[in-house]
PDB file of C-alpha atoms in Angstrom:
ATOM      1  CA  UNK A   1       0.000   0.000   0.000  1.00  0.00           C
ATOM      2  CA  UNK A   2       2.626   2.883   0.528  1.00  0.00           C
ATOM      3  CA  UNK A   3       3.833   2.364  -3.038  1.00  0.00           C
ATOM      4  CA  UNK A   4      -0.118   2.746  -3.836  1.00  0.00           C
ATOM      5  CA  UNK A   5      -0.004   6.375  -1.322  1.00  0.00           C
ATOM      6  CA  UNK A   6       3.177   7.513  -2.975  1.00  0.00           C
ATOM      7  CA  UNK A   7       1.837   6.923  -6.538  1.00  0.00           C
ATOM      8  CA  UNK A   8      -1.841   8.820  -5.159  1.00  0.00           C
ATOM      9  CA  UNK A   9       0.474  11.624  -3.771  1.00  0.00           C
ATOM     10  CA  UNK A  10       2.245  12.258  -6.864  1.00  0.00           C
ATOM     11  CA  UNK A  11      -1.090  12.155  -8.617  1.00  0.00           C
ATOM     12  CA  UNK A  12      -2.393  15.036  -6.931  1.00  0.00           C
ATOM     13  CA  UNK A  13       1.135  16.751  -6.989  1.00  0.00           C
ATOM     14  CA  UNK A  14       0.606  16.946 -10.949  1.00  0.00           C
ATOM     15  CA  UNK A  15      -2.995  17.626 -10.480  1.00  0.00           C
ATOM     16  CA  UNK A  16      -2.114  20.995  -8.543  1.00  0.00           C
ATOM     17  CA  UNK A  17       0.582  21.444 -11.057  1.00  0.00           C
ATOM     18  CA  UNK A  18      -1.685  21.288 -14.253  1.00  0.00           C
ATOM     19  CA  UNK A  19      -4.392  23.335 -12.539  1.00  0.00           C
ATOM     20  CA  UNK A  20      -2.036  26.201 -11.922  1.00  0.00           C
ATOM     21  CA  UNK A  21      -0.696  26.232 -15.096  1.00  0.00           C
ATOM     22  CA  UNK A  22      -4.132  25.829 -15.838  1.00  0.00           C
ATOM     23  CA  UNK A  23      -3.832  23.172 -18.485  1.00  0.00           C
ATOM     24  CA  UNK A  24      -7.112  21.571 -18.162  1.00  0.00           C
ATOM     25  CA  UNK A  25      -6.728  18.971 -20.923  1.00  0.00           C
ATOM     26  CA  UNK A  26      -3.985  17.574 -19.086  1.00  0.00           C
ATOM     27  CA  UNK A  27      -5.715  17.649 -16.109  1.00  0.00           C
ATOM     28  CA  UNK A  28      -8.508  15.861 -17.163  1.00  0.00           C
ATOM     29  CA  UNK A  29      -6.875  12.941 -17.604  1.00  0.00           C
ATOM     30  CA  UNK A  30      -6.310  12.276 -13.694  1.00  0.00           C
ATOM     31  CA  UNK A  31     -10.010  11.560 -14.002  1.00  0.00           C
ATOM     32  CA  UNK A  32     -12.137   8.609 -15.582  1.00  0.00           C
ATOM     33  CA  UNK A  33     -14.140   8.970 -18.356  1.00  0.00           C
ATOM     34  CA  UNK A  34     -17.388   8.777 -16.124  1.00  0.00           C
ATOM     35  CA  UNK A  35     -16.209  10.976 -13.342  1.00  0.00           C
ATOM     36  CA  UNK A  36     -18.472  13.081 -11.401  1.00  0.00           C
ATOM     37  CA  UNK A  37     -17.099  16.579 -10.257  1.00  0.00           C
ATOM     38  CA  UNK A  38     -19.027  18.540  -7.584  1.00  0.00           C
ATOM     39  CA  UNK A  39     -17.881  22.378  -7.374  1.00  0.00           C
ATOM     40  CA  UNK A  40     -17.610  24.317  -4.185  1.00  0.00           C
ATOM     41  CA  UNK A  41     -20.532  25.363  -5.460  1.00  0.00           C
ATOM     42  CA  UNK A  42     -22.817  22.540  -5.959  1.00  0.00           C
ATOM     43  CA  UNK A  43     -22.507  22.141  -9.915  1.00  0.00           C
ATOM     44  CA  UNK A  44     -22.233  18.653 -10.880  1.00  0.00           C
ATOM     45  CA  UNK A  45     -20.372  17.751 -13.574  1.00  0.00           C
ATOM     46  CA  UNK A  46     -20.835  14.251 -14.937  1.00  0.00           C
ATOM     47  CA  UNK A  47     -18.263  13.176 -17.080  1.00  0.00           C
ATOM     48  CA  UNK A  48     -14.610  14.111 -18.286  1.00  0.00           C
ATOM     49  CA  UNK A  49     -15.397  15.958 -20.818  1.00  0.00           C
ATOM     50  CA  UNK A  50     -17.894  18.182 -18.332  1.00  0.00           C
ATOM     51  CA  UNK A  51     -15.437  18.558 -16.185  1.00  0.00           C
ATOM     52  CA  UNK A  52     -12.642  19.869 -18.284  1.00  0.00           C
ATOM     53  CA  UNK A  53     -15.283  21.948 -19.875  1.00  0.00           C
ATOM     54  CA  UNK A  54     -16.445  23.541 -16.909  1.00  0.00           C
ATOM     55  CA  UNK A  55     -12.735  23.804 -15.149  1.00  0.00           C
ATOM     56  CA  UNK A  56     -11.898  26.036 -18.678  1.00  0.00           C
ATOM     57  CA  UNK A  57     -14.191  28.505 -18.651  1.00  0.00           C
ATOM     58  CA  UNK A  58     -12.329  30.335 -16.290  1.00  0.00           C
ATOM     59  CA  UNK A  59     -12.157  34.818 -16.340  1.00  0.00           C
ATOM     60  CA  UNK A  60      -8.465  35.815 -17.544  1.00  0.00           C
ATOM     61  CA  UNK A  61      -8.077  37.348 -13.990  1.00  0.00           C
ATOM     62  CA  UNK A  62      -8.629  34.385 -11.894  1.00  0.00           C
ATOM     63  CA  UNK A  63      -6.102  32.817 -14.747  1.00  0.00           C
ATOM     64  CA  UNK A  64      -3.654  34.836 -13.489  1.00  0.00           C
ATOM     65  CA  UNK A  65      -4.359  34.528  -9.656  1.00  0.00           C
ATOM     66  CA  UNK A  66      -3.689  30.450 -10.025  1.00  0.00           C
ATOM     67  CA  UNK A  67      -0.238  30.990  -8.944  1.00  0.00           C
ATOM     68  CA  UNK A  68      -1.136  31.562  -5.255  1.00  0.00           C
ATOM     69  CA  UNK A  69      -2.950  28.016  -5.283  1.00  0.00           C
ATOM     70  CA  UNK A  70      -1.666  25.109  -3.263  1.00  0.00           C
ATOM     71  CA  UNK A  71      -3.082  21.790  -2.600  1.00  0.00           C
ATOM     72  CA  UNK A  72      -1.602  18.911   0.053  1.00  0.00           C
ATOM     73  CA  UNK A  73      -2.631  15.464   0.671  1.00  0.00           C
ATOM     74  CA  UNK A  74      -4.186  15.260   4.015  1.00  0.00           C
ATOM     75  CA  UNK A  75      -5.656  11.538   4.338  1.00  0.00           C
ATOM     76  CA  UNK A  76      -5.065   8.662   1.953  1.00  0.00           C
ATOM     77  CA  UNK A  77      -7.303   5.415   3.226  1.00  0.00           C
ATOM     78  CA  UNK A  78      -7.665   2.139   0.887  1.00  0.00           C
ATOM     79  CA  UNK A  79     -11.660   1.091  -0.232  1.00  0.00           C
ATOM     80  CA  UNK A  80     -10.258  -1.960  -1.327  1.00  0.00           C
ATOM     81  CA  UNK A  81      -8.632  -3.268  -3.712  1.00  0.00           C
ATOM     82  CA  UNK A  82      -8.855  -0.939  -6.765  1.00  0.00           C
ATOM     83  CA  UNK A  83     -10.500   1.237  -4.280  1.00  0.00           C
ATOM     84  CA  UNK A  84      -8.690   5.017  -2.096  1.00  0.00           C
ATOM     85  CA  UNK A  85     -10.604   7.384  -0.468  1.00  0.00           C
ATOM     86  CA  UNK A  86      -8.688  10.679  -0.734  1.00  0.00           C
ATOM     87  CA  UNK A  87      -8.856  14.370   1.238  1.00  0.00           C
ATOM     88  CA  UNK A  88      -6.764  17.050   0.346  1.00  0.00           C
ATOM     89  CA  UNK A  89      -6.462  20.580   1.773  1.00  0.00           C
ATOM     90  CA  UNK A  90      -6.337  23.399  -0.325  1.00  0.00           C
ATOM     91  CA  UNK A  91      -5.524  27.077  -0.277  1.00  0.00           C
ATOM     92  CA  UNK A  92      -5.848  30.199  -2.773  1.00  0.00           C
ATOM     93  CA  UNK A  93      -4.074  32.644  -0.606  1.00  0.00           C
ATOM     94  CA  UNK A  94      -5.543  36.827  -2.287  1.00  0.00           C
ATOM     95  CA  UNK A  95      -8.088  35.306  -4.527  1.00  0.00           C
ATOM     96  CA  UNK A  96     -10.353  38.081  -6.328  1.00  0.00           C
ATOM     97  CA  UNK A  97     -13.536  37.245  -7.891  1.00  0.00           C
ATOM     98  CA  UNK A  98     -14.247  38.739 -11.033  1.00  0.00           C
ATOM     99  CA  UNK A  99     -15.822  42.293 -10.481  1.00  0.00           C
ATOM    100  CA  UNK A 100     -14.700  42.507  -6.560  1.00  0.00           C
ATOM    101  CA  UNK A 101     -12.375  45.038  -5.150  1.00  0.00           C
ATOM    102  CA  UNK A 102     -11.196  42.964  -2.135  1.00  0.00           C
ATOM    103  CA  UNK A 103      -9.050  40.077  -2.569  1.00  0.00           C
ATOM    104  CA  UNK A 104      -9.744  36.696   0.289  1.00  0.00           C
ATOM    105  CA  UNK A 105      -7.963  33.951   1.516  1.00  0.00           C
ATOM    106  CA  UNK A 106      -9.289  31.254   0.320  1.00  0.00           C
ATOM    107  CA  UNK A 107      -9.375  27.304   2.366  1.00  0.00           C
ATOM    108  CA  UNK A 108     -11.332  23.957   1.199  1.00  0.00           C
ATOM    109  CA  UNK A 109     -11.360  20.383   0.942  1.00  0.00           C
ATOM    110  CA  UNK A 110     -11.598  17.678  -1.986  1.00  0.00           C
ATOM    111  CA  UNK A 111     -12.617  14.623  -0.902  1.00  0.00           C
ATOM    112  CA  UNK A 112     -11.899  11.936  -4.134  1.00  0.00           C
ATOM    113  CA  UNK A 113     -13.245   8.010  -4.789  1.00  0.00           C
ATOM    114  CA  UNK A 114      -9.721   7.216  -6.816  1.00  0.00           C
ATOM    115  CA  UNK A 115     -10.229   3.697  -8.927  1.00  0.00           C
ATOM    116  CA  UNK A 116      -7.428   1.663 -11.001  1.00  0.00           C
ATOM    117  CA  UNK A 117      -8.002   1.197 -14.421  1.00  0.00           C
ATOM    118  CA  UNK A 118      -5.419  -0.394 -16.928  1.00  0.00           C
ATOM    119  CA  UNK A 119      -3.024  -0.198 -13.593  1.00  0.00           C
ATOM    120  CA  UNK A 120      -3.836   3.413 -13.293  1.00  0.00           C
ATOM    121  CA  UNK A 121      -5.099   4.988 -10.613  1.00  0.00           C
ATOM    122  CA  UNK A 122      -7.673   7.963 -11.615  1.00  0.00           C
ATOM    123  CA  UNK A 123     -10.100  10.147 -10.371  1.00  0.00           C
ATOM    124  CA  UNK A 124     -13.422   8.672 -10.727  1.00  0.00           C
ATOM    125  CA  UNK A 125     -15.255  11.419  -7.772  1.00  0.00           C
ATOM    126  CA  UNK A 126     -14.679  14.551  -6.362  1.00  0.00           C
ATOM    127  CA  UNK A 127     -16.770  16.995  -4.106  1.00  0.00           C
ATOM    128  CA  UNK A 128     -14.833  20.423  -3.045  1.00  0.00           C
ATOM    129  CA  UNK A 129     -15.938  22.161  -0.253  1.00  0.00           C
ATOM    130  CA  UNK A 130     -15.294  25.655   0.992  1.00  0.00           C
ATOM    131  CA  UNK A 131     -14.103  26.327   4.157  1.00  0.00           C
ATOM    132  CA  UNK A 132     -14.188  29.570   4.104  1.00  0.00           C
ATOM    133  CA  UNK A 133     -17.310  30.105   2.429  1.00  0.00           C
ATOM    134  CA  UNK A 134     -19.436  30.911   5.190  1.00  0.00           C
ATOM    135  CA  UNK A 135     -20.967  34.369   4.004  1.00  0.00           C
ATOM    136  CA  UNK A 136     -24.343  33.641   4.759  1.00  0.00           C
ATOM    137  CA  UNK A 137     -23.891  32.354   7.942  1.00  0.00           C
ATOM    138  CA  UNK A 138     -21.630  35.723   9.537  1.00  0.00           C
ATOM    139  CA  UNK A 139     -22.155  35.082  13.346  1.00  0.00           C
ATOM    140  CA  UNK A 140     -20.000  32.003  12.652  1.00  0.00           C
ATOM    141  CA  UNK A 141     -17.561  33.127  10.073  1.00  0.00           C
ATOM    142  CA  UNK A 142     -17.496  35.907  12.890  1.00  0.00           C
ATOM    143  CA  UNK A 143     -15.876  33.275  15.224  1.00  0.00           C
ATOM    144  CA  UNK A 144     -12.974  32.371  12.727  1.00  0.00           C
ATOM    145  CA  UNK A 145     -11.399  28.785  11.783  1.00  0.00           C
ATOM    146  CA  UNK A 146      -9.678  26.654  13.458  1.00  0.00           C
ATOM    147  CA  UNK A 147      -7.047  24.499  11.221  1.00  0.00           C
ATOM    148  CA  UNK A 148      -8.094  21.134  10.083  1.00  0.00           C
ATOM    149  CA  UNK A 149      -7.051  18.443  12.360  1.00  0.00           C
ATOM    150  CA  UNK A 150      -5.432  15.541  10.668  1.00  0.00           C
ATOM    151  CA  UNK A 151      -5.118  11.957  12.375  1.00  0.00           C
TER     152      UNK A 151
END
């Protein structure tokens, strides 16, 4: 299995590295054909193809904000066989949203269902989450976050 974690870890190295360089094409190909991709804001995207799609259409000034993003493997646990459950922990330190004046910090999760295929192992879920996306809820974004705990 640590051969397996080591393999997942440079996986998701490359995957941060393609994403900032934003070469979604690339990208895509960490993922099965029949992936699902669930956005930090609840799109679903069904399929590869979707989800390269959507993960292009991106404003040129976010393009150019990629550079702050980082991503680290935070829990790697086996489903079985052909089977890893995967969190990672990311962070898009001055991110501005198209038409803002302020820049935030930004903080999330991906949790990934990773499957092998032709000895491969690929992407075949993700959900990100937020952590920091707590606008509507300002008596607790009020309190602040504490870092994730890792076991």
């Amino acid at each position: 299995m640590d051969d397996d974690i080591e393999v997942i870890r440079e996986l998701f190295d490359r995957y941060t590295e393609l994403w900032v360089r934003h070469q979604m094409r690339e990208w895509g190909e960490l993922f099965t054909e029949d992936c699902d991709f669930i956005t930090h804001r609840g799109v679903w995207w069904r399929s590869r193809e979707e989800n390269v799609r959507g993960h292009e259409d991106v404003p040129e000034s976010v393009l150019a904000q990629k550079k702050n993003y980082s991503q680290t493997v935070v829990g790697v646990h086996r489903l079985g066989p052909e089977g890893m459950l995967v969190h990672t922990e990311w962070a898009w330190p001055e991110h501005v949203l198209p038409g803002a004046t302020a820049a935030e910090d930004r903080r999330g999760l991906i949790t990934a269902v990773l499957v092998q295929r032709a000895g491969r192992w690929l992407i075949r879920a993700a959900q990100n989450t937020r952590l920091n996306g707590l606008d509507d809820f300002a008596p607790i974004a009020a309190r602040g976050f504490e870092p994730v705990e890792h076991p």
